[in-house]
Amino acid sequence: MLKFKLASIALWSLVTILPLAEGNESFLLLTPDRVADGSCLSKSYFGSYGRPLRHAFIADVNCVMETARSLHSASMVAVPTVEGRRLVWLQEAGVDESIRGDTPTFDDQITELANGWTTLLMKQSESSTMYEETVQIKVEASSPGLDDVMVYRDGAGAIIAVSESFLPKLDTILPRFVVPIVLPTTSLGKIPVSQDAIERLQHILSKLSFNPSIASVLSHLNILRMRKDVGHLTGEGGSGLVSRHSFTDGAKDAADWIRGEIEKSGATCEQRPFLEGFSPNVICRYPAIHNTSATTILSAHYDSRGSFGSLRAPGGDDDGSGTAHLLAIARVIGQKNITFHHNFELVAFAGEEQGLLGSK
C-alpha cells in the first residue's frame, strides 16, 4: 500500500499487498478529496465508502500518480485483476452503543477475522448440516487465508478481494457488526445533476412542515402488530423460519408472506429476481391518482445473516424491524383508504447482506 501526504509531495511505501503479474497492474485510489471533473480519474469512479467518506477510483498507475499530486490526502493500493475476483468494502455497521455492548472495535474484529479466516470457513462448512436450510461452502486445502485476499485496511474500513462465487456466503463468515459492500465491476462515471432537479429539491425542502394528515397516519401504526410481524420473521412467533439468508428457502417463504400481507392493503405486488440463486425483491405499488411517472419509494431489506459461521439468522433488528415498518404502513394505507398524487412503492429488498446487491 502506498500512502500520500501530498501537502509536501512526500510518498512512501508501507507494505506491498497482492502483487500483480507484470502487464496487469491496476491501482485503487481512496481519497476524501474531490477529484476534478477534467482529470483522468473522472471516468474511473467506483463509488464512495466508509465513515469518513472516501471516494474510490481504479485506474492505471500513471493516471493515479498524476491525479494524486493534486490531492491533500490519498491512499493507493495495487488491486487484483484476476477474472472472477470481486472487491468488497468492509465497514462497521452504524448501531447504537447500547446494542454494541462489549463488541470489539472494528479494527480488532478485522484482526480476529484475519487470524481465524480458514477456521471460520471450516466451522461454517461443518455447521451447514445443522439446519434444513443450508448455504454450502466448499472448503479445500487451498482455501486462502485472509492475508491472501486483503487488499486494503485502515482503522475504519477494509477491502478484500474474493471469488465472485463466494459472495453469497461471505456474510456468514463476517463478524456481527461488519458490513460488506461489493464494489461495481465497471466504472460508475459521473452523472450530472440538472439545475432543474436541484431547484426542485430545494423547493421541496423549503416547504417541509408539520403535516397533520401524515401525523394521523403515523399515530395509527400498530406497535403490537409490528412486534408480531418481527416474531414471524425471526421464527419466534411460530412461523418456522430458521434463516432469511438470501440463498435459503426461508427467505423465499418470507418473500411470499411479505407479498401476501402488503397485497391485502390494495397494492399490486411482484417478486422481481435480480441475481441467480438469490431470493427476489418484493416490489409493491400503489398507483397515482394523476398521470405521472413520479415515484416515491419506502424500502427495507428482509434478508438476514448469521455471524462467525452460524446459519441461524433471525434478523429481528437487521432488518426485521424495518420490514415490519413497511407492513405497518401498508396496513394503515389499506385501513384509511389512502391515495397518492405520485406513484408510491413499498419495496422489501434481498441481497443486502451480501453488499446491497438487491437494491442496485
mmCIF file of C-alpha atoms in Angstrom:
data_model
loop_
_atom_site.group_PDB
_atom_site.id
_atom_site.type_symbol
_atom_site.label_atom_id
_atom_site.label_comp_id
_atom_site.label_asym_id
_atom_site.label_seq_id
_atom_site.Cartn_x
_atom_site.Cartn_y
_atom_site.Cartn_z
ATOM 1 C CA MET A 1 0.000 0.000 0.000
ATOM 2 C CA LEU A 2 1.262 3.449 -0.864
ATOM 3 C CA LYS A 3 0.115 6.378 1.206
ATOM 4 C CA PHE A 4 0.439 10.025 0.221
ATOM 5 C CA LYS A 5 0.916 13.106 2.369
ATOM 6 C CA LEU A 6 0.712 15.402 -0.594
ATOM 7 C CA ALA A 7 0.879 18.763 1.127
ATOM 8 C CA SER A 8 4.639 18.203 0.980
ATOM 9 C CA ILE A 9 4.524 15.868 -2.066
ATOM 10 C CA ALA A 10 6.077 13.082 0.014
ATOM 11 C CA LEU A 11 5.482 9.450 -0.924
ATOM 12 C CA TRP A 12 6.471 6.314 0.944
ATOM 13 C CA SER A 13 5.737 2.592 0.765
ATOM 14 C CA LEU A 14 4.172 0.966 3.820
ATOM 15 C CA VAL A 15 3.561 -2.582 2.617
ATOM 16 C CA THR A 16 3.061 -4.404 -0.664
ATOM 17 C CA ILE A 17 -0.256 -6.294 -0.826
ATOM 18 C CA LEU A 18 -1.407 -8.581 -3.637
ATOM 19 C CA PRO A 19 1.428 -8.020 -6.125
ATOM 20 C CA LEU A 20 0.174 -8.342 -9.701
ATOM 21 C CA ALA A 21 1.596 -10.081 -12.716
ATOM 22 C CA GLU A 22 3.565 -7.778 -14.986
ATOM 23 C CA GLY A 23 1.308 -6.051 -17.509
ATOM 24 C CA ASN A 24 -1.836 -6.402 -15.371
ATOM 25 C CA GLU A 25 -1.331 -3.529 -12.981
ATOM 26 C CA SER A 26 -4.351 -1.559 -11.827
ATOM 27 C CA PHE A 27 -4.423 0.666 -8.778
ATOM 28 C CA LEU A 28 -7.136 1.656 -6.360
ATOM 29 C CA LEU A 29 -7.021 5.244 -5.123
ATOM 30 C CA LEU A 30 -9.014 6.154 -1.999
ATOM 31 C CA THR A 31 -9.372 9.809 -1.113
ATOM 32 C CA PRO A 32 -11.726 12.064 0.867
ATOM 33 C CA ASP A 33 -10.926 14.887 -1.561
ATOM 34 C CA ARG A 34 -12.936 15.982 -4.567
ATOM 35 C CA VAL A 35 -11.408 14.917 -7.886
ATOM 36 C CA ALA A 36 -11.637 17.489 -10.667
ATOM 37 C CA ASP A 37 -14.078 16.657 -13.468
ATOM 38 C CA GLY A 38 -11.382 17.036 -16.107
ATOM 39 C CA SER A 39 -8.883 14.632 -14.526
ATOM 40 C CA CYS A 40 -8.091 11.209 -15.960
ATOM 41 C CA LEU A 41 -9.813 9.687 -12.908
ATOM 42 C CA SER A 42 -13.188 11.277 -13.664
ATOM 43 C CA LYS A 43 -14.187 8.215 -15.710
ATOM 44 C CA SER A 44 -12.741 5.729 -13.214
ATOM 45 C CA TYR A 45 -15.065 6.329 -10.244
ATOM 46 C CA PHE A 46 -16.143 3.175 -8.358
ATOM 47 C CA GLY A 47 -18.225 4.613 -5.518
ATOM 48 C CA SER A 48 -17.801 6.254 -2.127
ATOM 49 C CA TYR A 49 -17.467 4.261 1.080
ATOM 50 C CA GLY A 50 -16.959 4.408 4.820
ATOM 51 C CA ARG A 51 -17.109 6.939 7.604
ATOM 52 C CA PRO A 52 -15.433 9.350 6.992
ATOM 53 C CA LEU A 53 -16.406 9.088 3.328
ATOM 54 C CA ARG A 54 -13.707 8.054 0.857
ATOM 55 C CA HIS A 55 -14.068 8.084 -2.899
ATOM 56 C CA ALA A 56 -12.743 5.055 -4.799
ATOM 57 C CA PHE A 57 -11.089 5.195 -8.217
ATOM 58 C CA ILE A 58 -9.450 2.344 -10.154
ATOM 59 C CA ALA A 59 -7.057 3.214 -12.977
ATOM 60 C CA ASP A 60 -3.518 2.630 -14.259
ATOM 61 C CA VAL A 61 -0.618 3.829 -12.158
ATOM 62 C CA ASN A 62 0.221 6.809 -14.392
ATOM 63 C CA CYS A 63 -3.275 8.245 -14.074
ATOM 64 C CA VAL A 64 -3.371 7.613 -10.330
ATOM 65 C CA MET A 65 0.028 9.219 -9.738
ATOM 66 C CA GLU A 66 -0.806 12.205 -11.933
ATOM 67 C CA THR A 67 -4.037 12.914 -10.044
ATOM 68 C CA ALA A 68 -2.675 12.123 -6.584
ATOM 69 C CA ARG A 69 -0.317 15.087 -6.731
ATOM 70 C CA SER A 70 -3.310 17.452 -6.635
ATOM 71 C CA LEU A 71 -4.894 15.814 -3.578
ATOM 72 C CA HIS A 72 -4.347 16.640 0.081
ATOM 73 C CA SER A 73 -4.686 13.041 1.255
ATOM 74 C CA ALA A 74 -4.913 9.707 -0.560
ATOM 75 C CA SER A 75 -4.040 6.022 -0.265
ATOM 76 C CA MET A 76 -3.137 3.830 -3.231
ATOM 77 C CA VAL A 77 -3.013 0.041 -3.407
ATOM 78 C CA ALA A 78 -2.460 -2.486 -6.166
ATOM 79 C CA VAL A 79 -5.644 -4.457 -6.878
ATOM 80 C CA PRO A 80 -6.054 -7.946 -8.360
ATOM 81 C CA THR A 81 -7.190 -8.238 -11.952
ATOM 82 C CA VAL A 82 -7.832 -11.978 -11.766
ATOM 83 C CA GLU A 83 -11.014 -12.896 -13.648
ATOM 84 C CA GLY A 84 -13.889 -13.735 -11.329
ATOM 85 C CA ARG A 85 -12.464 -11.782 -8.378
ATOM 86 C CA ARG A 86 -14.599 -9.033 -6.797
ATOM 87 C CA LEU A 87 -13.555 -6.241 -4.480
ATOM 88 C CA VAL A 88 -15.628 -5.901 -1.304
ATOM 89 C CA TRP A 89 -15.526 -2.935 1.064
ATOM 90 C CA LEU A 90 -15.942 -3.842 4.747
ATOM 91 C CA GLN A 91 -17.070 -1.283 7.297
ATOM 92 C CA GLU A 92 -18.587 -1.166 10.746
ATOM 93 C CA ALA A 93 -22.382 -1.135 10.920
ATOM 94 C CA GLY A 94 -23.958 2.025 12.282
ATOM 95 C CA VAL A 95 -25.522 0.764 15.512
ATOM 96 C CA ASP A 96 -26.398 2.364 18.817
ATOM 97 C CA GLU A 97 -23.808 1.955 21.557
ATOM 98 C CA SER A 98 -26.407 0.225 23.742
ATOM 99 C CA ILE A 99 -26.602 -2.536 21.120
ATOM 100 C CA ARG A 100 -22.847 -2.802 20.604
ATOM 101 C CA GLY A 101 -22.232 -3.657 24.249
ATOM 102 C CA ASP A 102 -18.704 -5.036 24.639
ATOM 103 C CA THR A 103 -18.275 -5.767 20.913
ATOM 104 C CA PRO A 104 -14.596 -5.303 19.952
ATOM 105 C CA THR A 105 -13.564 -2.333 17.816
ATOM 106 C CA PHE A 106 -13.789 -2.642 14.051
ATOM 107 C CA ASP A 107 -10.019 -2.974 13.796
ATOM 108 C CA ASP A 108 -9.985 -5.752 16.400
ATOM 109 C CA GLN A 109 -12.823 -7.549 14.581
ATOM 110 C CA ILE A 110 -10.894 -7.439 11.303
ATOM 111 C CA THR A 111 -7.793 -8.732 13.087
ATOM 112 C CA GLU A 112 -9.831 -11.567 14.584
ATOM 113 C CA LEU A 113 -11.302 -12.287 11.174
ATOM 114 C CA ALA A 114 -7.848 -12.361 9.598
ATOM 115 C CA ASN A 115 -6.478 -14.672 12.269
ATOM 116 C CA GLY A 116 -9.392 -17.103 12.074
ATOM 117 C CA TRP A 117 -10.362 -16.928 8.379
ATOM 118 C CA THR A 118 -9.688 -20.562 7.469
ATOM 119 C CA THR A 119 -11.047 -21.816 10.804
ATOM 120 C CA LEU A 120 -14.278 -19.907 10.218
ATOM 121 C CA LEU A 121 -14.605 -21.388 6.745
ATOM 122 C CA MET A 122 -14.298 -24.870 8.222
ATOM 123 C CA LYS A 123 -16.792 -24.074 11.019
ATOM 124 C CA GLN A 124 -19.329 -22.737 8.525
ATOM 125 C CA SER A 125 -18.947 -25.799 6.317
ATOM 126 C CA GLU A 126 -19.406 -28.184 9.256
ATOM 127 C CA SER A 127 -22.421 -26.307 10.664
ATOM 128 C CA SER A 128 -24.191 -26.149 7.308
ATOM 129 C CA THR A 129 -25.774 -29.533 8.019
ATOM 130 C CA MET A 130 -27.372 -28.317 11.265
ATOM 131 C CA TYR A 131 -30.466 -26.931 9.577
ATOM 132 C CA GLU A 132 -32.672 -27.953 6.703
ATOM 133 C CA GLU A 133 -31.950 -24.614 5.085
ATOM 134 C CA THR A 134 -28.236 -24.545 4.273
ATOM 135 C CA VAL A 135 -25.714 -22.424 2.469
ATOM 136 C CA GLN A 136 -22.914 -24.708 1.403
ATOM 137 C CA ILE A 137 -19.307 -23.531 1.378
ATOM 138 C CA LYS A 138 -16.782 -25.911 -0.074
ATOM 139 C CA VAL A 139 -13.513 -25.688 1.856
ATOM 140 C CA GLU A 140 -10.436 -27.091 0.195
ATOM 141 C CA ALA A 141 -6.882 -27.427 1.387
ATOM 142 C CA SER A 142 -6.016 -24.462 -0.826
ATOM 143 C CA SER A 143 -8.611 -22.130 0.718
ATOM 144 C CA PRO A 144 -6.857 -18.754 1.101
ATOM 145 C CA GLY A 145 -6.215 -17.104 4.415
ATOM 146 C CA LEU A 146 -7.478 -13.556 4.765
ATOM 147 C CA ASP A 147 -3.931 -12.252 4.347
ATOM 148 C CA ASP A 148 -4.150 -13.563 0.772
ATOM 149 C CA VAL A 149 -7.320 -11.621 -0.021
ATOM 150 C CA MET A 150 -6.836 -8.404 1.993
ATOM 151 C CA VAL A 151 -6.244 -5.521 -0.407
ATOM 152 C CA TYR A 152 -6.527 -2.519 1.898
ATOM 153 C CA ARG A 153 -7.066 -1.893 5.580
ATOM 154 C CA ASP A 154 -7.197 1.025 7.973
ATOM 155 C CA GLY A 155 -8.851 1.647 11.332
ATOM 156 C CA ALA A 156 -12.296 2.303 9.844
ATOM 157 C CA GLY A 157 -12.516 0.226 6.675
ATOM 158 C CA ALA A 158 -11.014 -2.624 4.689
ATOM 159 C CA ILE A 159 -11.163 -4.023 1.158
ATOM 160 C CA ILE A 160 -10.894 -7.710 0.353
ATOM 161 C CA ALA A 161 -10.759 -9.487 -2.994
ATOM 162 C CA VAL A 162 -12.757 -12.707 -3.147
ATOM 163 C CA SER A 163 -14.104 -15.030 -5.788
ATOM 164 C CA GLU A 164 -17.465 -13.945 -7.185
ATOM 165 C CA SER A 165 -18.849 -17.393 -6.377
ATOM 166 C CA PHE A 166 -18.020 -16.751 -2.705
ATOM 167 C CA LEU A 167 -20.107 -13.562 -2.427
ATOM 168 C CA PRO A 168 -23.376 -15.311 -1.413
ATOM 169 C CA LYS A 169 -21.585 -16.905 1.551
ATOM 170 C CA LEU A 170 -19.356 -14.015 2.621
ATOM 171 C CA ASP A 171 -21.815 -12.579 5.140
ATOM 172 C CA THR A 172 -21.930 -15.898 7.034
ATOM 173 C CA ILE A 173 -18.217 -15.535 7.829
ATOM 174 C CA LEU A 174 -18.144 -11.884 8.865
ATOM 175 C CA PRO A 175 -18.385 -10.651 12.474
ATOM 176 C CA ARG A 176 -21.770 -9.391 13.624
ATOM 177 C CA PHE A 177 -21.257 -5.678 13.054
ATOM 178 C CA VAL A 178 -19.068 -5.818 9.939
ATOM 179 C CA VAL A 179 -20.982 -4.860 6.791
ATOM 180 C CA PRO A 180 -19.880 -5.835 3.245
ATOM 181 C CA ILE A 181 -20.448 -3.596 0.214
ATOM 182 C CA VAL A 182 -19.483 -5.055 -3.172
ATOM 183 C CA LEU A 183 -17.704 -2.633 -5.488
ATOM 184 C CA PRO A 184 -19.082 -2.461 -9.044
ATOM 185 C CA THR A 185 -17.265 -4.285 -11.828
ATOM 186 C CA THR A 186 -17.214 -1.218 -14.101
ATOM 187 C CA SER A 187 -16.795 2.488 -13.513
ATOM 188 C CA LEU A 188 -19.896 4.352 -12.384
ATOM 189 C CA GLY A 189 -18.869 7.520 -14.141
ATOM 190 C CA LYS A 190 -20.255 10.841 -13.038
ATOM 191 C CA ILE A 191 -23.925 11.530 -13.631
ATOM 192 C CA PRO A 192 -24.539 15.277 -13.839
ATOM 193 C CA VAL A 193 -27.424 16.666 -11.814
ATOM 194 C CA SER A 194 -29.526 19.124 -13.783
ATOM 195 C CA GLN A 195 -30.252 22.576 -12.441
ATOM 196 C CA ASP A 196 -33.974 21.796 -12.662
ATOM 197 C CA ALA A 197 -33.513 18.812 -10.341
ATOM 198 C CA ILE A 198 -31.514 20.912 -7.887
ATOM 199 C CA GLU A 199 -34.147 23.650 -7.836
ATOM 200 C CA ARG A 200 -36.958 21.099 -7.416
ATOM 201 C CA LEU A 201 -35.242 19.560 -4.396
ATOM 202 C CA GLN A 202 -34.575 22.992 -2.915
ATOM 203 C CA HIS A 203 -38.247 23.856 -3.373
ATOM 204 C CA ILE A 204 -39.379 20.645 -1.645
ATOM 205 C CA LEU A 205 -37.018 21.220 1.276
ATOM 206 C CA SER A 206 -38.166 24.817 1.669
ATOM 207 C CA LYS A 207 -41.800 23.673 2.024
ATOM 208 C CA LEU A 208 -41.236 20.992 4.656
ATOM 209 C CA SER A 209 -43.532 21.475 7.621
ATOM 210 C CA PHE A 210 -45.698 19.579 10.076
ATOM 211 C CA ASN A 211 -48.439 17.709 8.233
ATOM 212 C CA PRO A 212 -51.429 16.667 10.381
ATOM 213 C CA SER A 213 -52.526 14.080 7.806
ATOM 214 C CA ILE A 214 -49.176 12.315 7.988
ATOM 215 C CA ALA A 215 -49.189 12.589 11.782
ATOM 216 C CA SER A 216 -52.608 10.949 11.832
ATOM 217 C CA VAL A 217 -51.338 8.077 9.715
ATOM 218 C CA LEU A 218 -48.315 7.551 11.972
ATOM 219 C CA SER A 219 -50.494 7.545 15.069
ATOM 220 C CA HIS A 220 -52.370 4.529 13.685
ATOM 221 C CA LEU A 221 -49.275 2.315 13.347
ATOM 222 C CA ASN A 222 -49.954 -0.761 15.463
ATOM 223 C CA ILE A 223 -46.899 -1.446 17.635
ATOM 224 C CA LEU A 224 -48.234 -4.764 18.946
ATOM 225 C CA ARG A 225 -48.811 -5.996 15.403
ATOM 226 C CA MET A 226 -45.332 -4.836 14.401
ATOM 227 C CA ARG A 227 -43.850 -6.922 17.203
ATOM 228 C CA LYS A 228 -45.869 -9.890 15.998
ATOM 229 C CA ASP A 229 -44.557 -9.366 12.452
ATOM 230 C CA VAL A 230 -40.967 -9.289 13.691
ATOM 231 C CA GLY A 231 -41.655 -12.505 15.602
ATOM 232 C CA HIS A 232 -42.955 -14.120 12.413
ATOM 233 C CA LEU A 233 -39.839 -13.122 10.500
ATOM 234 C CA THR A 234 -37.443 -14.345 13.199
ATOM 235 C CA GLY A 235 -39.274 -17.625 13.698
ATOM 236 C CA GLU A 236 -40.027 -16.790 17.324
ATOM 237 C CA GLY A 237 -43.729 -16.440 16.570
ATOM 238 C CA GLY A 238 -44.141 -19.995 15.320
ATOM 239 C CA SER A 239 -43.603 -19.371 11.589
ATOM 240 C CA GLY A 240 -40.878 -22.000 11.426
ATOM 241 C CA LEU A 241 -38.395 -19.659 9.755
ATOM 242 C CA VAL A 242 -34.825 -20.523 10.741
ATOM 243 C CA SER A 243 -32.966 -18.187 8.428
ATOM 244 C CA ARG A 244 -33.689 -15.434 5.930
ATOM 245 C CA HIS A 245 -30.256 -15.661 4.351
ATOM 246 C CA SER A 246 -30.794 -14.719 0.712
ATOM 247 C CA PHE A 247 -30.000 -18.241 -0.550
ATOM 248 C CA THR A 248 -32.369 -20.116 1.760
ATOM 249 C CA ASP A 249 -35.904 -21.384 1.385
ATOM 250 C CA GLY A 250 -36.698 -19.339 4.485
ATOM 251 C CA ALA A 251 -36.007 -16.106 2.598
ATOM 252 C CA LYS A 252 -38.288 -17.207 -0.238
ATOM 253 C CA ASP A 253 -41.024 -18.104 2.259
ATOM 254 C CA ALA A 254 -40.590 -14.682 3.858
ATOM 255 C CA ALA A 255 -40.906 -13.029 0.436
ATOM 256 C CA ASP A 256 -44.181 -14.865 -0.203
ATOM 257 C CA TRP A 257 -45.528 -13.831 3.188
ATOM 258 C CA ILE A 258 -44.498 -10.170 2.809
ATOM 259 C CA ARG A 259 -46.098 -10.000 -0.625
ATOM 260 C CA GLY A 260 -49.351 -11.503 0.661
ATOM 261 C CA GLU A 261 -49.539 -9.135 3.639
ATOM 262 C CA ILE A 262 -48.950 -5.988 1.574
ATOM 263 C CA GLU A 263 -51.362 -7.048 -1.178
ATOM 264 C CA LYS A 264 -54.136 -7.112 1.446
ATOM 265 C CA SER A 265 -53.802 -3.303 1.592
ATOM 266 C CA GLY A 266 -54.662 -2.894 -2.092
ATOM 267 C CA ALA A 267 -51.157 -2.750 -3.540
ATOM 268 C CA THR A 268 -50.107 -4.618 -6.668
ATOM 269 C CA CYS A 269 -47.003 -6.658 -5.842
ATOM 270 C CA GLU A 270 -44.438 -8.639 -7.770
ATOM 271 C CA GLN A 271 -41.412 -10.692 -6.807
ATOM 272 C CA ARG A 272 -38.605 -9.499 -9.042
ATOM 273 C CA PRO A 273 -35.430 -11.639 -9.363
ATOM 274 C CA PHE A 274 -32.103 -9.802 -9.634
ATOM 275 C CA LEU A 275 -29.334 -12.442 -9.389
ATOM 276 C CA GLU A 276 -29.432 -16.197 -9.848
ATOM 277 C CA GLY A 277 -29.941 -18.077 -6.600
ATOM 278 C CA PHE A 278 -30.979 -15.053 -4.520
ATOM 279 C CA SER A 279 -34.467 -14.682 -3.129
ATOM 280 C CA PRO A 280 -36.337 -11.957 -5.057
ATOM 281 C CA ASN A 281 -37.048 -8.343 -4.269
ATOM 282 C CA VAL A 282 -40.693 -7.754 -3.285
ATOM 283 C CA ILE A 283 -41.991 -4.633 -5.038
ATOM 284 C CA CYS A 284 -45.477 -3.355 -4.203
ATOM 285 C CA ARG A 285 -47.031 -0.331 -5.896
ATOM 286 C CA TYR A 286 -49.945 1.958 -5.170
ATOM 287 C CA PRO A 287 -50.847 3.848 -8.367
ATOM 288 C CA ALA A 288 -51.065 7.626 -8.523
ATOM 289 C CA ILE A 289 -54.411 9.342 -8.954
ATOM 290 C CA HIS A 290 -52.742 11.549 -11.590
ATOM 291 C CA ASN A 291 -50.998 10.565 -14.814
ATOM 292 C CA THR A 292 -47.359 10.767 -13.742
ATOM 293 C CA SER A 293 -44.164 8.754 -13.735
ATOM 294 C CA ALA A 294 -43.011 10.347 -10.452
ATOM 295 C CA THR A 295 -42.467 7.641 -7.841
ATOM 296 C CA THR A 296 -41.750 7.656 -4.122
ATOM 297 C CA ILE A 297 -40.164 4.532 -2.616
ATOM 298 C CA LEU A 298 -40.028 3.386 1.001
ATOM 299 C CA SER A 299 -37.808 0.348 1.459
ATOM 300 C CA ALA A 300 -36.228 -2.087 3.870
ATOM 301 C CA HIS A 301 -34.348 -5.345 3.359
ATOM 302 C CA TYR A 302 -35.868 -8.598 4.532
ATOM 303 C CA ASP A 303 -32.823 -10.869 4.206
ATOM 304 C CA SER A 304 -30.643 -11.577 7.234
ATOM 305 C CA ARG A 305 -27.319 -13.153 8.078
ATOM 306 C CA GLY A 306 -25.603 -15.271 10.675
ATOM 307 C CA SER A 307 -22.208 -14.393 12.126
ATOM 308 C CA PHE A 308 -18.947 -16.281 12.520
ATOM 309 C CA GLY A 309 -20.226 -19.293 10.605
ATOM 310 C CA SER A 310 -23.676 -19.584 12.188
ATOM 311 C CA LEU A 311 -26.528 -20.140 9.738
ATOM 312 C CA ARG A 312 -29.210 -19.296 12.315
ATOM 313 C CA ALA A 313 -30.158 -15.868 11.023
ATOM 314 C CA PRO A 314 -33.301 -14.479 12.702
ATOM 315 C CA GLY A 315 -32.510 -10.850 11.842
ATOM 316 C CA GLY A 316 -35.016 -9.235 14.202
ATOM 317 C CA ASP A 317 -33.258 -5.873 14.258
ATOM 318 C CA ASP A 318 -31.426 -6.174 10.923
ATOM 319 C CA ASP A 319 -33.790 -5.777 9.280
ATOM 320 C CA GLY A 320 -36.936 -7.472 10.522
ATOM 321 C CA SER A 321 -37.800 -4.219 12.273
ATOM 322 C CA GLY A 322 -37.578 -2.257 9.014
ATOM 323 C CA THR A 323 -39.696 -4.827 7.181
ATOM 324 C CA ALA A 324 -42.278 -4.657 9.977
ATOM 325 C CA HIS A 325 -42.479 -0.894 9.404
ATOM 326 C CA LEU A 326 -43.269 -1.475 5.717
ATOM 327 C CA LEU A 327 -46.051 -3.872 6.658
ATOM 328 C CA ALA A 328 -47.432 -1.449 9.258
ATOM 329 C CA ILE A 329 -47.502 1.386 6.725
ATOM 330 C CA ALA A 330 -49.239 -0.868 4.190
ATOM 331 C CA ARG A 331 -51.948 -1.779 6.701
ATOM 332 C CA VAL A 332 -52.634 1.865 7.528
ATOM 333 C CA ILE A 333 -52.841 2.693 3.815
ATOM 334 C CA GLY A 334 -55.470 -0.015 3.419
ATOM 335 C CA GLN A 335 -57.395 0.824 6.583
ATOM 336 C CA LYS A 336 -57.609 4.565 5.826
ATOM 337 C CA ASN A 337 -58.036 4.166 2.043
ATOM 338 C CA ILE A 338 -55.086 6.478 1.390
ATOM 339 C CA THR A 339 -54.441 7.569 -2.196
ATOM 340 C CA PHE A 340 -51.335 9.210 -3.648
ATOM 341 C CA HIS A 341 -50.657 12.046 -6.093
ATOM 342 C CA HIS A 342 -47.473 10.233 -7.192
ATOM 343 C CA ASN A 343 -46.842 6.531 -7.615
ATOM 344 C CA PHE A 344 -45.906 5.047 -4.249
ATOM 345 C CA GLU A 345 -43.914 1.839 -3.736
ATOM 346 C CA LEU A 346 -43.094 -0.280 -0.716
ATOM 347 C CA VAL A 347 -40.046 -2.404 -1.528
ATOM 348 C CA ALA A 348 -38.505 -5.223 0.510
ATOM 349 C CA PHE A 349 -35.038 -5.918 -0.871
ATOM 350 C CA ALA A 350 -32.998 -9.111 -0.653
ATOM 351 C CA GLY A 351 -29.237 -9.482 -1.078
ATOM 352 C CA GLU A 352 -28.483 -6.561 1.240
ATOM 353 C CA GLU A 353 -26.207 -8.589 3.476
ATOM 354 C CA GLN A 354 -24.024 -9.599 0.532
ATOM 355 C CA GLY A 355 -23.269 -5.977 -0.334
ATOM 356 C CA LEU A 356 -26.533 -4.135 -1.184
ATOM 357 C CA LEU A 357 -26.959 -6.364 -4.235
ATOM 358 C CA GLY A 358 -30.756 -6.342 -4.411
ATOM 359 C CA SER A 359 -31.093 -2.574 -4.386
ATOM 360 C CA LYS A 360 -28.507 -1.843 -7.095
#
